[in-house]
mmCIF file of C-alpha atoms in Angstrom:
data_model
loop_
_atom_site.group_PDB
_atom_site.id
_atom_site.type_symbol
_atom_site.label_atom_id
_atom_site.label_comp_id
_atom_site.label_asym_id
_atom_site.label_seq_id
_atom_site.Cartn_x
_atom_site.Cartn_y
_atom_site.Cartn_z
ATOM 1 C CA TRP R 1 155.995 152.599 131.593
ATOM 2 C CA LEU R 2 155.623 154.457 134.620
ATOM 3 C CA ASP R 3 156.058 157.464 133.301
ATOM 4 C CA MET R 4 154.184 156.770 130.420
ATOM 5 C CA LEU R 5 151.105 155.917 132.519
ATOM 6 C CA ARG R 6 151.488 159.234 134.381
ATOM 7 C CA GLY R 7 151.563 161.502 131.540
ATOM 8 C CA LEU R 8 148.410 159.434 130.082
ATOM 9 C CA SER R 9 146.454 159.798 133.342
ATOM 10 C CA LEU R 10 147.200 163.520 133.862
ATOM 11 C CA SER R 11 146.194 164.248 130.344
ATOM 12 C CA PHE R 12 142.917 162.424 130.805
ATOM 13 C CA VAL R 13 142.391 164.520 133.774
ATOM 14 C CA TRP R 14 143.094 167.707 132.239
ATOM 15 C CA VAL R 15 140.968 166.756 129.354
ATOM 16 C CA ALA R 16 138.081 165.798 131.528
ATOM 17 C CA ILE R 17 138.604 169.125 133.641
ATOM 18 C CA VAL R 18 138.525 171.126 130.525
ATOM 19 C CA ALA R 19 135.651 169.589 128.664
ATOM 20 C CA LEU R 20 133.108 169.712 131.692
ATOM 21 C CA GLY R 21 133.754 172.986 132.588
ATOM 22 C CA PHE R 22 133.300 174.395 129.026
ATOM 23 C CA SER R 23 130.237 172.016 128.504
ATOM 24 C CA ILE R 24 128.602 173.702 131.431
ATOM 25 C CA SER R 25 129.694 177.185 130.873
ATOM 26 C CA ASN R 26 128.668 176.599 127.280
ATOM 27 C CA GLN R 27 124.855 175.725 128.045
ATOM 28 C CA ARG R 28 124.010 177.716 130.889
ATOM 29 C CA GLN R 29 122.994 181.218 130.026
ATOM 30 C CA PRO R 30 119.554 181.773 128.635
ATOM 31 C CA VAL R 31 120.307 182.180 125.066
ATOM 32 C CA SER R 32 122.460 179.020 124.924
ATOM 33 C CA ILE R 33 119.409 177.079 126.458
ATOM 34 C CA LEU R 34 117.078 178.346 123.861
ATOM 35 C CA GLU R 35 119.668 177.483 121.064
ATOM 36 C CA ASP R 36 119.947 174.198 122.493
ATOM 37 C CA SER R 37 115.860 173.678 122.713
ATOM 38 C CA LEU R 38 116.099 174.009 119.004
ATOM 39 C CA ASN R 39 119.220 172.326 118.112
ATOM 40 C CA LYS R 40 120.184 169.811 120.765
ATOM 41 C CA PRO R 41 117.053 169.751 122.993
ATOM 42 C CA TRP R 42 118.500 166.430 124.975
ATOM 43 C CA ARG R 43 121.105 168.380 126.423
ATOM 44 C CA SER R 44 120.554 168.906 130.281
ATOM 45 C CA LEU R 45 119.168 171.979 130.620
ATOM 46 C CA PRO R 46 116.611 172.192 128.085
ATOM 47 C CA SER R 47 115.197 168.960 128.771
ATOM 48 C CA GLN R 48 115.331 170.192 132.574
ATOM 49 C CA ARG R 49 117.289 167.171 133.959
ATOM 50 C CA ILE R 50 119.226 169.982 136.009
ATOM 51 C CA THR R 51 118.835 173.898 136.805
ATOM 52 C CA ARG R 52 120.640 176.909 135.871
ATOM 53 C CA SER R 53 121.491 177.701 139.393
ATOM 54 C CA GLN R 54 122.680 173.933 139.803
ATOM 55 C CA ALA R 55 124.749 174.344 136.731
ATOM 56 C CA ASP R 56 126.366 177.732 137.694
ATOM 57 C CA ILE R 57 127.414 175.976 141.263
ATOM 58 C CA LEU R 58 128.720 173.189 139.215
ATOM 59 C CA PHE R 59 130.688 175.353 136.977
ATOM 60 C CA LEU R 60 132.292 177.384 139.461
ATOM 61 C CA ALA R 61 133.467 173.998 141.472
ATOM 62 C CA VAL R 62 135.026 172.677 138.024
ATOM 63 C CA ALA R 63 136.734 175.918 137.442
ATOM 64 C CA ALA R 64 138.411 175.972 140.898
ATOM 65 C CA LEU R 65 139.659 172.263 140.184
ATOM 66 C CA GLY R 66 141.002 173.314 136.933
ATOM 67 C CA ILE R 67 142.920 176.234 138.384
ATOM 68 C CA VAL R 68 144.623 174.241 140.863
ATOM 69 C CA PHE R 69 145.203 171.264 138.660
ATOM 70 C CA SER R 70 147.185 173.737 136.429
ATOM 71 C CA TYR R 71 147.877 177.521 135.548
ATOM 72 C CA LEU R 72 147.462 176.964 131.778
ATOM 73 C CA ILE R 73 143.559 176.625 132.307
ATOM 74 C CA GLY R 74 143.313 180.245 132.859
ATOM 75 C CA GLY R 75 143.803 181.043 129.017
ATOM 76 C CA LEU R 76 141.119 178.545 128.446
ATOM 77 C CA LEU R 77 138.770 179.800 131.051
ATOM 78 C CA LEU R 78 139.108 183.495 129.902
ATOM 79 C CA ALA R 79 138.234 182.414 126.464
ATOM 80 C CA SER R 80 135.230 180.505 127.693
ATOM 81 C CA TYR R 81 134.289 183.584 129.867
ATOM 82 C CA GLN R 82 134.318 185.966 126.999
ATOM 83 C CA TYR R 83 132.466 183.260 124.676
ATOM 84 C CA ASN R 84 129.748 181.969 127.213
ATOM 85 C CA ASP R 85 129.536 184.409 130.067
ATOM 86 C CA ARG R 86 130.053 188.022 128.288
ATOM 87 C CA GLY R 87 127.869 187.142 125.400
ATOM 88 C CA ARG R 88 130.829 187.259 122.612
ATOM 89 C CA ALA R 89 129.046 183.848 120.836
ATOM 90 C CA GLN R 90 126.677 186.559 120.004
ATOM 91 C CA ASP R 91 129.206 188.975 118.531
ATOM 92 C CA TYR R 92 130.397 189.290 115.163
ATOM 93 C CA HIS R 93 131.762 185.788 113.640
ATOM 94 C CA ALA R 94 135.343 186.361 113.673
ATOM 95 C CA ILE R 95 135.055 187.101 117.512
ATOM 96 C CA ARG R 96 133.262 184.072 117.777
ATOM 97 C CA ASP R 97 135.697 181.911 115.745
ATOM 98 C CA ALA R 98 138.920 183.614 117.487
ATOM 99 C CA LEU R 99 137.864 182.543 120.897
ATOM 100 C CA ASN R 100 137.135 179.164 119.843
ATOM 101 C CA ALA R 101 140.715 179.156 118.279
ATOM 102 C CA ILE R 102 142.223 180.489 121.644
ATOM 103 C CA GLY R 103 140.266 178.098 123.669
ATOM 104 C CA MET R 104 141.057 174.824 121.535
ATOM 105 C CA THR R 105 144.759 175.692 121.298
ATOM 106 C CA SER R 106 144.819 176.307 124.953
ATOM 107 C CA TRP R 107 143.429 172.952 125.355
ATOM 108 C CA LEU R 108 145.512 171.208 123.557
ATOM 109 C CA PHE R 109 148.665 172.773 124.885
ATOM 110 C CA GLY R 110 147.470 172.324 128.480
ATOM 111 C CA CYS R 111 146.956 168.644 127.563
ATOM 112 C CA ILE R 112 150.658 168.250 126.178
ATOM 113 C CA GLU R 113 152.249 169.890 129.411
ATOM 114 C CA ALA R 114 150.282 168.154 131.818
ATOM 115 C CA ALA R 115 151.563 164.698 129.853
ATOM 116 C CA GLY R 116 154.856 166.231 130.113
ATOM 117 C CA GLY R 117 155.039 167.055 133.752
ATOM 118 C CA PRO R 118 156.365 170.176 135.835
ATOM 119 C CA GLU R 119 159.764 170.018 134.094
ATOM 120 C CA PHE R 120 158.008 170.059 130.742
ATOM 121 C CA ARG R 121 158.844 173.557 128.879
ATOM 122 C CA PHE R 122 157.182 174.781 125.482
ATOM 123 C CA HIS R 123 159.805 175.768 122.657
ATOM 124 C CA ASN R 124 159.622 178.440 120.133
ATOM 125 C CA ALA R 125 158.585 176.041 117.533
ATOM 126 C CA ASP R 126 156.108 174.762 119.517
ATOM 127 C CA LEU R 127 154.600 178.464 120.115
ATOM 128 C CA ALA R 128 154.704 179.083 116.411
ATOM 129 C CA ALA R 129 152.788 176.062 115.980
ATOM 130 C CA GLY R 130 150.402 177.298 118.284
ATOM 131 C CA ILE R 131 149.952 180.545 116.325
ATOM 132 C CA ILE R 132 149.216 178.613 113.035
ATOM 133 C CA LEU R 133 146.686 176.392 115.003
ATOM 134 C CA ILE R 134 144.858 179.385 116.240
ATOM 135 C CA ALA R 135 144.742 181.332 112.793
ATOM 136 C CA THR R 136 143.652 177.893 111.162
ATOM 137 C CA ILE R 137 140.553 177.225 113.277
ATOM 138 C CA THR R 138 139.714 180.990 113.475
ATOM 139 C CA THR R 139 139.593 180.874 109.700
ATOM 140 C CA THR R 140 138.011 177.508 109.436
ATOM 141 C CA ILE R 141 135.694 176.577 112.480
ATOM 142 C CA ALA R 142 132.649 178.716 111.026
ATOM 143 C CA ILE R 143 131.961 174.989 109.124
ATOM 144 C CA GLN R 144 130.197 174.371 112.378
ATOM 145 C CA ASP R 145 127.820 177.021 111.894
ATOM 146 C CA PHE R 146 125.644 175.132 109.136
ATOM 147 C CA ARG R 147 124.424 172.486 111.087
ATOM 148 C CA ASP R 148 123.755 174.980 113.706
ATOM 149 C CA PHE R 149 122.205 177.373 111.286
ATOM 150 C CA ASP R 150 118.398 177.525 112.570
ATOM 151 C CA GLY R 151 119.140 177.923 116.033
ATOM 152 C CA ASP R 152 121.867 180.438 115.673
ATOM 153 C CA ARG R 153 119.076 182.661 113.570
ATOM 154 C CA GLU R 154 116.549 182.341 116.346
ATOM 155 C CA CYS R 155 119.369 183.223 118.714
ATOM 156 C CA GLY R 156 120.644 186.513 116.649
ATOM 157 C CA ARG R 157 123.885 185.383 116.317
ATOM 158 C CA ALA R 158 125.959 186.472 113.809
ATOM 159 C CA THR R 159 127.563 183.597 112.447
ATOM 160 C CA LEU R 160 129.245 183.407 108.578
ATOM 161 C CA PRO R 161 126.435 181.991 106.775
ATOM 162 C CA ILE R 162 123.982 184.399 108.287
ATOM 163 C CA VAL R 163 126.369 187.310 107.804
ATOM 164 C CA ILE R 164 127.497 186.554 103.898
ATOM 165 C CA GLY R 165 124.878 183.821 102.878
ATOM 166 C CA HIS R 166 124.980 180.079 102.878
ATOM 167 C CA LEU R 167 127.020 179.705 99.311
ATOM 168 C CA ALA R 168 129.497 182.138 99.607
ATOM 169 C CA ALA R 169 130.378 181.040 103.239
ATOM 170 C CA ARG R 170 130.986 177.382 101.880
ATOM 171 C CA VAL R 171 133.051 178.688 98.881
ATOM 172 C CA LEU R 172 135.165 180.926 101.522
ATOM 173 C CA LEU R 173 135.398 177.987 103.858
ATOM 174 C CA ALA R 174 136.402 175.433 101.076
ATOM 175 C CA ILE R 175 139.115 177.755 99.800
ATOM 176 C CA SER R 176 140.474 178.406 103.268
ATOM 177 C CA ILE R 177 140.317 174.653 104.444
ATOM 178 C CA MET R 178 142.389 173.922 100.952
ATOM 179 C CA SER R 179 144.777 176.683 101.402
ATOM 180 C CA TRP R 180 145.499 175.546 105.000
ATOM 181 C CA SER R 181 145.735 171.885 103.976
ATOM 182 C CA PHE R 182 148.597 172.852 101.215
ATOM 183 C CA GLY R 183 149.887 175.349 103.114
ATOM 184 C CA VAL R 184 150.761 173.464 106.431
ATOM 185 C CA THR R 185 151.777 170.224 104.342
ATOM 186 C CA ILE R 186 154.362 172.176 102.771
ATOM 187 C CA LEU R 187 155.723 173.737 106.075
ATOM 188 C CA LYS R 188 156.231 170.010 107.262
ATOM 189 C CA GLY R 189 158.184 169.031 104.145
ATOM 190 C CA SER R 190 155.690 166.510 102.919
ATOM 191 C CA GLY R 191 155.023 167.650 99.680
ATOM 192 C CA LEU R 192 151.647 168.061 98.213
ATOM 193 C CA VAL R 193 150.293 164.922 98.839
ATOM 194 C CA SER R 194 149.149 164.134 102.555
ATOM 195 C CA ILE R 195 146.184 162.845 104.615
ATOM 196 C CA LEU R 196 145.831 166.399 105.319
ATOM 197 C CA THR R 197 145.439 167.620 101.604
ATOM 198 C CA GLY R 198 143.196 164.272 101.388
ATOM 199 C CA LEU R 199 140.929 165.245 104.260
ATOM 200 C CA GLY R 200 140.965 168.930 102.825
ATOM 201 C CA LEU R 201 139.790 167.946 99.378
ATOM 202 C CA LEU R 202 137.067 165.965 100.830
ATOM 203 C CA ILE R 203 135.889 168.726 103.300
ATOM 204 C CA ALA R 204 135.620 171.138 100.423
ATOM 205 C CA MET R 205 133.605 168.859 98.121
ATOM 206 C CA ARG R 206 131.409 168.009 101.075
ATOM 207 C CA LEU R 207 130.973 171.852 101.887
ATOM 208 C CA LEU R 208 130.109 172.690 98.082
ATOM 209 C CA PHE R 209 127.936 169.528 97.030
ATOM 210 C CA LEU R 210 126.528 168.092 99.942
ATOM 211 C CA ARG R 211 124.401 170.584 101.568
ATOM 212 C CA SER R 212 121.824 168.952 103.851
ATOM 213 C CA GLN R 213 121.945 169.457 107.831
ATOM 214 C CA SER R 214 122.811 165.337 108.053
ATOM 215 C CA SER R 215 125.517 166.067 105.595
ATOM 216 C CA ASP R 216 126.969 169.216 107.071
ATOM 217 C CA LYS R 217 126.920 167.383 110.660
ATOM 218 C CA PHE R 218 129.246 164.718 108.852
ATOM 219 C CA THR R 219 131.111 167.223 107.485
ATOM 220 C CA MET R 220 131.968 168.739 111.017
ATOM 221 C CA GLU R 221 133.296 165.293 112.185
ATOM 222 C CA VAL R 222 135.513 165.191 109.224
ATOM 223 C CA TRP R 223 136.853 168.454 110.015
ATOM 224 C CA TYR R 224 137.605 167.349 113.307
ATOM 225 C CA GLY R 225 139.500 164.517 111.794
ATOM 226 C CA TRP R 226 141.582 166.974 109.582
ATOM 227 C CA PHE R 227 142.057 169.325 112.489
ATOM 228 C CA ALA R 228 143.881 166.225 114.374
ATOM 229 C CA THR R 229 146.356 165.985 111.559
ATOM 230 C CA LEU R 230 147.262 169.270 111.842
#
């Protein structure tokens, strides 16, 4: 019980540090403040509950704490730096999506290692799973761009729906999500019917037939559940 409690506590600290650091970094650039004023006006910077200089100081403090806590956060900080501070979130959607994938996978692996303690080591199968996760996220996370379409267009972001159009993006993502759903299920040896394939089918149908902004927001929440089952 003590080992389990220790692992859960360390994982919680890891997640809290990373979530806070990324949230600050993701919101503190001028273009991010502009986008949030349209899509998420309740956030701290567009609502002026905190200044940008205060956010910069807080981010540096959280980043320093994260580096001390674990060297693995370096991968996530690099992805976060490229995404938020170097403006890669404004680049072509493939670059943006790949940085999202690297960051999320680093977050997950860091949480696992924090729970496992200093003696924990990843195996080749774990690294292969990490590569699959990065590929899966890279080719499906553009699903988030439908809910933020207006703000992204205002900021000049080259997201998938903006670059190739709404309908083409929805069809492409539906195909990608179903392909990964069946592919990962087969790799797990679970046959073709699973929670993963069921959620994948639900997401694909929602993408194609439920296209309002509120529907897209809920579809993104379902995607998080789908991702968790990978």
